[in-house]
């Protein structure tokens, strides 16, 4: 059998940010976002970048008091712990964004390649505004200049898993953010 180890019996890696810190930081971010979008013309579109951002989206959306709609977009840009450097659109948005306020929701901004690509792509839909909220930010790895309007946590250059973040598709369901120690990478 080659199934992933259960997080209950075999915790993987070491905790970098625990669930309590995540939840209190999201409450703070929600306060900032509510204040920034206090005078909306139509509901704010929370544009979740699949799949990594969905836990952040779920908690942030429930902490916001401004009216929101949820929308999803999917890209592929990363394999294992190495960025491929190129971004492929896997699923486009399925609603008009013209003249709407869009807040992109990301799990992590690393080199910035994904967000630079998405920003460009979304602007072609002629929204009223586009901003970005990312739970995590690895500033030291930046290759593309991007603005992260709302940052949950700045983290060092380590590969992290949990709370939406994966290693080859697994560990997204871990409730804390952990550093995955990989040998030889
Ligand atoms: P970027 O295009 O280099 O900014 O990478 C963005 C994407 O790479 C994120 O949306 C994640 O899916 C993935 N990624 C970057 N760093 C990590 C990490 O430490 N753990 C898990 N996924 C990561
Ligand atoms: Mg990912």
PDB file of N, CA and C in Angstrom, residues 69-136:
ATOM      1  N   UNK A  69     -19.662  37.821  -3.989  1.00  0.00           N
ATOM      2  CA  UNK A  69     -19.978  36.666  -4.826  1.00  0.00           C
ATOM      3  C   UNK A  69     -18.694  35.859  -4.904  1.00  0.00           C
ATOM      4  N   UNK A  70     -18.841  34.546  -5.097  1.00  0.00           N
ATOM      5  CA  UNK A  70     -17.664  33.689  -5.180  1.00  0.00           C
ATOM      6  C   UNK A  70     -17.470  33.239  -6.626  1.00  0.00           C
ATOM      7  N   UNK A  71     -16.233  33.327  -7.090  1.00  0.00           N
ATOM      8  CA  UNK A  71     -15.906  32.862  -8.438  1.00  0.00           C
ATOM      9  C   UNK A  71     -14.561  32.148  -8.391  1.00  0.00           C
ATOM     10  N   UNK A  72     -14.329  31.299  -9.381  1.00  0.00           N
ATOM     11  CA  UNK A  72     -13.137  30.449  -9.355  1.00  0.00           C
ATOM     12  C   UNK A  72     -12.407  30.489 -10.684  1.00  0.00           C
ATOM     13  N   UNK A  73     -11.093  30.365 -10.584  1.00  0.00           N
ATOM     14  CA  UNK A  73     -10.249  30.266 -11.777  1.00  0.00           C
ATOM     15  C   UNK A  73      -9.168  29.240 -11.428  1.00  0.00           C
ATOM     16  N   UNK A  74      -8.699  28.505 -12.418  1.00  0.00           N
ATOM     17  CA  UNK A  74      -7.678  27.494 -12.113  1.00  0.00           C
ATOM     18  C   UNK A  74      -6.501  27.605 -13.069  1.00  0.00           C
ATOM     19  N   UNK A  75      -5.322  27.542 -12.495  1.00  0.00           N
ATOM     20  CA  UNK A  75      -4.086  27.563 -13.272  1.00  0.00           C
ATOM     21  C   UNK A  75      -3.187  26.430 -12.801  1.00  0.00           C
ATOM     22  N   UNK A  76      -2.232  26.101 -13.614  1.00  0.00           N
ATOM     23  CA  UNK A  76      -1.248  25.103 -13.221  1.00  0.00           C
ATOM     24  C   UNK A  76       0.124  25.735 -13.426  1.00  0.00           C
ATOM     25  N   UNK A  77       0.948  25.711 -12.388  1.00  0.00           N
ATOM     26  CA  UNK A  77       2.237  26.403 -12.517  1.00  0.00           C
ATOM     27  C   UNK A  77       3.353  25.735 -11.741  1.00  0.00           C
ATOM     28  N   UNK A  78       3.050  24.704 -11.009  1.00  0.00           N
ATOM     29  CA  UNK A  78       4.023  24.206 -10.046  1.00  0.00           C
ATOM     30  C   UNK A  78       3.994  22.690 -10.039  1.00  0.00           C
ATOM     31  N   UNK A  79       5.131  22.061 -10.024  1.00  0.00           N
ATOM     32  CA  UNK A  79       5.171  20.604  -9.876  1.00  0.00           C
ATOM     33  C   UNK A  79       6.140  20.260  -8.764  1.00  0.00           C
ATOM     34  N   UNK A  80       5.694  19.446  -7.809  1.00  0.00           N
ATOM     35  CA  UNK A  80       6.530  19.114  -6.655  1.00  0.00           C
ATOM     36  C   UNK A  80       6.865  20.391  -5.907  1.00  0.00           C
ATOM     37  N   UNK A  81       8.134  20.582  -5.610  1.00  0.00           N
ATOM     38  CA  UNK A  81       8.514  21.807  -4.898  1.00  0.00           C
ATOM     39  C   UNK A  81       9.219  22.778  -5.838  1.00  0.00           C
ATOM     40  N   UNK A  82       9.172  22.520  -7.138  1.00  0.00           N
ATOM     41  CA  UNK A  82       9.854  23.387  -8.105  1.00  0.00           C
ATOM     42  C   UNK A  82       8.857  24.090  -9.004  1.00  0.00           C
ATOM     43  N   UNK A  83       8.985  25.407  -9.131  1.00  0.00           N
ATOM     44  CA  UNK A  83       8.128  26.140 -10.059  1.00  0.00           C
ATOM     45  C   UNK A  83       8.539  25.777 -11.474  1.00  0.00           C
ATOM     46  N   UNK A  84       7.532  25.585 -12.354  1.00  0.00           N
ATOM     47  CA  UNK A  84       7.861  25.269 -13.743  1.00  0.00           C
ATOM     48  C   UNK A  84       8.178  26.547 -14.510  1.00  0.00           C
ATOM     49  N   UNK A  85       7.842  27.697 -13.927  1.00  0.00           N
ATOM     50  CA  UNK A  85       8.138  28.968 -14.574  1.00  0.00           C
ATOM     51  C   UNK A  85       7.137  29.366 -15.636  1.00  0.00           C
ATOM     52  N   UNK A  86       6.237  28.462 -15.982  1.00  0.00           N
ATOM     53  CA  UNK A  86       5.208  28.817 -16.955  1.00  0.00           C
ATOM     54  C   UNK A  86       3.842  28.525 -16.354  1.00  0.00           C
ATOM     55  N   UNK A  87       2.841  29.289 -16.776  1.00  0.00           N
ATOM     56  CA  UNK A  87       1.514  29.176 -16.202  1.00  0.00           C
ATOM     57  C   UNK A  87       0.532  28.808 -17.291  1.00  0.00           C
ATOM     58  N   UNK A  88      -0.333  27.864 -16.982  1.00  0.00           N
ATOM     59  CA  UNK A  88      -1.326  27.406 -17.945  1.00  0.00           C
ATOM     60  C   UNK A  88      -2.707  27.628 -17.334  1.00  0.00           C
ATOM     61  N   UNK A  89      -3.611  28.230 -18.109  1.00  0.00           N
ATOM     62  CA  UNK A  89      -4.987  28.441 -17.631  1.00  0.00           C
ATOM     63  C   UNK A  89      -5.750  27.127 -17.789  1.00  0.00           C
ATOM     64  N   UNK A  90      -6.237  26.597 -16.674  1.00  0.00           N
ATOM     65  CA  UNK A  90      -6.934  25.309 -16.691  1.00  0.00           C
ATOM     66  C   UNK A  90      -8.449  25.521 -16.705  1.00  0.00           C
ATOM     67  N   UNK A  91      -8.900  26.567 -15.982  1.00  0.00           N
ATOM     68  CA  UNK A  91     -10.335  26.884 -15.946  1.00  0.00           C
ATOM     69  C   UNK A  91     -10.478  28.402 -15.857  1.00  0.00           C
ATOM     70  N   UNK A  92     -11.185  28.966 -16.834  1.00  0.00           N
ATOM     71  CA  UNK A  92     -11.386  30.421 -16.840  1.00  0.00           C
ATOM     72  C   UNK A  92     -12.598  30.785 -15.982  1.00  0.00           C
ATOM     73  N   UNK A  93     -12.798  32.065 -15.744  1.00  0.00           N
ATOM     74  CA  UNK A  93     -13.986  32.521 -15.015  1.00  0.00           C
ATOM     75  C   UNK A  93     -15.226  32.250 -15.871  1.00  0.00           C
ATOM     76  N   UNK A  94     -16.367  32.112 -15.199  1.00  0.00           N
ATOM     77  CA  UNK A  94     -17.588  31.806 -15.945  1.00  0.00           C
ATOM     78  C   UNK A  94     -18.662  32.868 -15.731  1.00  0.00           C
ATOM     79  N   UNK A  95     -18.252  34.054 -15.283  1.00  0.00           N
ATOM     80  CA  UNK A  95     -19.198  35.171 -15.142  1.00  0.00           C
ATOM     81  C   UNK A  95     -18.542  36.432 -15.673  1.00  0.00           C
ATOM     82  N   UNK A  96     -19.347  37.404 -16.133  1.00  0.00           N
ATOM     83  CA  UNK A  96     -18.737  38.646 -16.613  1.00  0.00           C
ATOM     84  C   UNK A  96     -18.098  39.426 -15.457  1.00  0.00           C
ATOM     85  N   UNK A  97     -16.922  39.977 -15.686  1.00  0.00           N
ATOM     86  CA  UNK A  97     -16.232  40.757 -14.652  1.00  0.00           C
ATOM     87  C   UNK A  97     -16.242  42.249 -14.979  1.00  0.00           C
ATOM     88  N   UNK A  98     -16.783  42.591 -16.132  1.00  0.00           N
ATOM     89  CA  UNK A  98     -16.781  43.987 -16.586  1.00  0.00           C
ATOM     90  C   UNK A  98     -17.392  44.917 -15.527  1.00  0.00           C
ATOM     91  N   UNK A  99     -16.642  45.967 -15.192  1.00  0.00           N
ATOM     92  CA  UNK A  99     -17.068  46.979 -14.214  1.00  0.00           C
ATOM     93  C   UNK A  99     -17.315  46.440 -12.803  1.00  0.00           C
ATOM     94  N   UNK A 100     -16.786  45.267 -12.508  1.00  0.00           N
ATOM     95  CA  UNK A 100     -16.947  44.704 -11.165  1.00  0.00           C
ATOM     96  C   UNK A 100     -15.658  44.889 -10.358  1.00  0.00           C
ATOM     97  N   UNK A 101     -15.814  44.887  -9.027  1.00  0.00           N
ATOM     98  CA  UNK A 101     -14.645  44.901  -8.146  1.00  0.00           C
ATOM     99  C   UNK A 101     -14.253  43.457  -7.854  1.00  0.00           C
ATOM    100  N   UNK A 102     -13.000  43.133  -8.196  1.00  0.00           N
ATOM    101  CA  UNK A 102     -12.523  41.755  -8.076  1.00  0.00           C
ATOM    102  C   UNK A 102     -11.390  41.701  -7.048  1.00  0.00           C
ATOM    103  N   UNK A 103     -11.503  40.777  -6.107  1.00  0.00           N
ATOM    104  CA  UNK A 103     -10.413  40.524  -5.166  1.00  0.00           C
ATOM    105  C   UNK A 103      -9.934  39.091  -5.396  1.00  0.00           C
ATOM    106  N   UNK A 104      -8.738  38.973  -5.971  1.00  0.00           N
ATOM    107  CA  UNK A 104      -8.171  37.643  -6.200  1.00  0.00           C
ATOM    108  C   UNK A 104      -7.712  37.065  -4.862  1.00  0.00           C
ATOM    109  N   UNK A 105      -8.003  35.792  -4.653  1.00  0.00           N
ATOM    110  CA  UNK A 105      -7.666  35.121  -3.401  1.00  0.00           C
ATOM    111  C   UNK A 105      -6.653  34.022  -3.713  1.00  0.00           C
ATOM    112  N   UNK A 106      -5.449  34.150  -3.150  1.00  0.00           N
ATOM    113  CA  UNK A 106      -4.381  33.177  -3.391  1.00  0.00           C
ATOM    114  C   UNK A 106      -3.920  32.544  -2.082  1.00  0.00           C
ATOM    115  N   UNK A 107      -3.348  31.359  -2.190  1.00  0.00           N
ATOM    116  CA  UNK A 107      -2.759  30.733  -1.013  1.00  0.00           C
ATOM    117  C   UNK A 107      -1.385  31.326  -0.729  1.00  0.00           C
ATOM    118  N   UNK A 108      -0.586  31.489  -1.790  1.00  0.00           N
ATOM    119  CA  UNK A 108       0.793  31.948  -1.585  1.00  0.00           C
ATOM    120  C   UNK A 108       1.305  32.627  -2.848  1.00  0.00           C
ATOM    121  N   UNK A 109       2.046  33.703  -2.672  1.00  0.00           N
ATOM    122  CA  UNK A 109       2.763  34.303  -3.790  1.00  0.00           C
ATOM    123  C   UNK A 109       4.239  33.995  -3.576  1.00  0.00           C
ATOM    124  N   UNK A 110       4.796  33.307  -4.557  1.00  0.00           N
ATOM    125  CA  UNK A 110       6.169  32.802  -4.467  1.00  0.00           C
ATOM    126  C   UNK A 110       7.019  33.613  -5.462  1.00  0.00           C
ATOM    127  N   UNK A 111       7.261  33.112  -6.658  1.00  0.00           N
ATOM    128  CA  UNK A 111       8.018  33.893  -7.649  1.00  0.00           C
ATOM    129  C   UNK A 111       7.194  35.058  -8.190  1.00  0.00           C
ATOM    130  N   UNK A 112       5.863  34.942  -8.084  1.00  0.00           N
ATOM    131  CA  UNK A 112       4.981  35.980  -8.621  1.00  0.00           C
ATOM    132  C   UNK A 112       4.500  35.680 -10.033  1.00  0.00           C
ATOM    133  N   UNK A 113       5.020  34.601 -10.619  1.00  0.00           N
ATOM    134  CA  UNK A 113       4.679  34.250 -12.005  1.00  0.00           C
ATOM    135  C   UNK A 113       3.177  34.036 -12.190  1.00  0.00           C
ATOM    136  N   UNK A 114       2.570  33.271 -11.284  1.00  0.00           N
ATOM    137  CA  UNK A 114       1.143  32.959 -11.396  1.00  0.00           C
ATOM    138  C   UNK A 114       0.306  34.229 -11.314  1.00  0.00           C
ATOM    139  N   UNK A 115       0.594  35.057 -10.332  1.00  0.00           N
ATOM    140  CA  UNK A 115      -0.216  36.246 -10.117  1.00  0.00           C
ATOM    141  C   UNK A 115      -0.001  37.283 -11.212  1.00  0.00           C
ATOM    142  N   UNK A 116       1.207  37.394 -11.725  1.00  0.00           N
ATOM    143  CA  UNK A 116       1.459  38.316 -12.838  1.00  0.00           C
ATOM    144  C   UNK A 116       0.627  37.883 -14.051  1.00  0.00           C
ATOM    145  N   UNK A 117       0.600  36.595 -14.317  1.00  0.00           N
ATOM    146  CA  UNK A 117      -0.192  36.039 -15.420  1.00  0.00           C
ATOM    147  C   UNK A 117      -1.686  36.300 -15.194  1.00  0.00           C
ATOM    148  N   UNK A 118      -2.169  36.030 -13.990  1.00  0.00           N
ATOM    149  CA  UNK A 118      -3.600  36.170 -13.706  1.00  0.00           C
ATOM    150  C   UNK A 118      -4.052  37.625 -13.721  1.00  0.00           C
ATOM    151  N   UNK A 119      -3.206  38.488 -13.226  1.00  0.00           N
ATOM    152  CA  UNK A 119      -3.521  39.906 -13.201  1.00  0.00           C
ATOM    153  C   UNK A 119      -3.756  40.396 -14.630  1.00  0.00           C
ATOM    154  N   UNK A 120      -2.837  40.044 -15.492  1.00  0.00           N
ATOM    155  CA  UNK A 120      -2.915  40.399 -16.910  1.00  0.00           C
ATOM    156  C   UNK A 120      -4.190  39.819 -17.542  1.00  0.00           C
ATOM    157  N   UNK A 121      -4.455  38.569 -17.234  1.00  0.00           N
ATOM    158  CA  UNK A 121      -5.620  37.872 -17.790  1.00  0.00           C
ATOM    159  C   UNK A 121      -6.922  38.535 -17.328  1.00  0.00           C
ATOM    160  N   UNK A 122      -7.016  38.821 -16.043  1.00  0.00           N
ATOM    161  CA  UNK A 122      -8.248  39.386 -15.475  1.00  0.00           C
ATOM    162  C   UNK A 122      -8.485  40.811 -15.970  1.00  0.00           C
ATOM    163  N   UNK A 123      -7.426  41.559 -16.148  1.00  0.00           N
ATOM    164  CA  UNK A 123      -7.578  42.939 -16.645  1.00  0.00           C
ATOM    165  C   UNK A 123      -8.233  42.968 -18.020  1.00  0.00           C
ATOM    166  N   UNK A 124      -8.019  41.928 -18.798  1.00  0.00           N
ATOM    167  CA  UNK A 124      -8.644  41.864 -20.130  1.00  0.00           C
ATOM    168  C   UNK A 124     -10.161  41.735 -20.034  1.00  0.00           C
ATOM    169  N   UNK A 125     -10.672  41.310 -18.871  1.00  0.00           N
ATOM    170  CA  UNK A 125     -12.121  41.239 -18.657  1.00  0.00           C
ATOM    171  C   UNK A 125     -12.702  42.600 -18.246  1.00  0.00           C
ATOM    172  N   UNK A 126     -11.874  43.625 -18.212  1.00  0.00           N
ATOM    173  CA  UNK A 126     -12.280  45.010 -17.915  1.00  0.00           C
ATOM    174  C   UNK A 126     -13.051  45.193 -16.603  1.00  0.00           C
ATOM    175  N   UNK A 127     -12.521  44.675 -15.504  1.00  0.00           N
ATOM    176  CA  UNK A 127     -13.175  44.909 -14.211  1.00  0.00           C
ATOM    177  C   UNK A 127     -12.985  46.363 -13.769  1.00  0.00           C
ATOM    178  N   UNK A 128     -13.769  46.774 -12.785  1.00  0.00           N
ATOM    179  CA  UNK A 128     -13.646  48.127 -12.236  1.00  0.00           C
ATOM    180  C   UNK A 128     -12.356  48.243 -11.417  1.00  0.00           C
ATOM    181  N   UNK A 129     -12.048  47.185 -10.661  1.00  0.00           N
ATOM    182  CA  UNK A 129     -10.803  47.152  -9.895  1.00  0.00           C
ATOM    183  C   UNK A 129     -10.370  45.699  -9.707  1.00  0.00           C
ATOM    184  N   UNK A 130      -9.068  45.508  -9.553  1.00  0.00           N
ATOM    185  CA  UNK A 130      -8.520  44.179  -9.238  1.00  0.00           C
ATOM    186  C   UNK A 130      -7.505  44.331  -8.124  1.00  0.00           C
ATOM    187  N   UNK A 131      -7.704  43.611  -7.045  1.00  0.00           N
ATOM    188  CA  UNK A 131      -6.710  43.571  -5.974  1.00  0.00           C
ATOM    189  C   UNK A 131      -6.443  42.118  -5.634  1.00  0.00           C
ATOM    190  N   UNK A 132      -5.432  41.923  -4.786  1.00  0.00           N
ATOM    191  CA  UNK A 132      -5.011  40.564  -4.442  1.00  0.00           C
ATOM    192  C   UNK A 132      -4.881  40.398  -2.931  1.00  0.00           C
ATOM    193  N   UNK A 133      -5.492  39.330  -2.423  1.00  0.00           N
ATOM    194  CA  UNK A 133      -5.269  38.921  -1.031  1.00  0.00           C
ATOM    195  C   UNK A 133      -4.588  37.562  -1.062  1.00  0.00           C
ATOM    196  N   UNK A 134      -3.436  37.458  -0.425  1.00  0.00           N
ATOM    197  CA  UNK A 134      -2.737  36.172  -0.373  1.00  0.00           C
ATOM    198  C   UNK A 134      -2.455  35.814   1.085  1.00  0.00           C
ATOM    199  N   UNK A 135      -2.795  34.600   1.452  1.00  0.00           N
ATOM    200  CA  UNK A 135      -2.559  34.170   2.827  1.00  0.00           C
ATOM    201  C   UNK A 135      -1.076  34.238   3.169  1.00  0.00           C
ATOM    202  N   UNK A 136      -0.238  33.774   2.217  1.00  0.00           N
ATOM    203  CA  UNK A 136       1.202  33.733   2.469  1.00  0.00           C
ATOM    204  C   UNK A 136       1.957  34.502   1.389  1.00  0.00           C
TER     205      UNK A 136
END
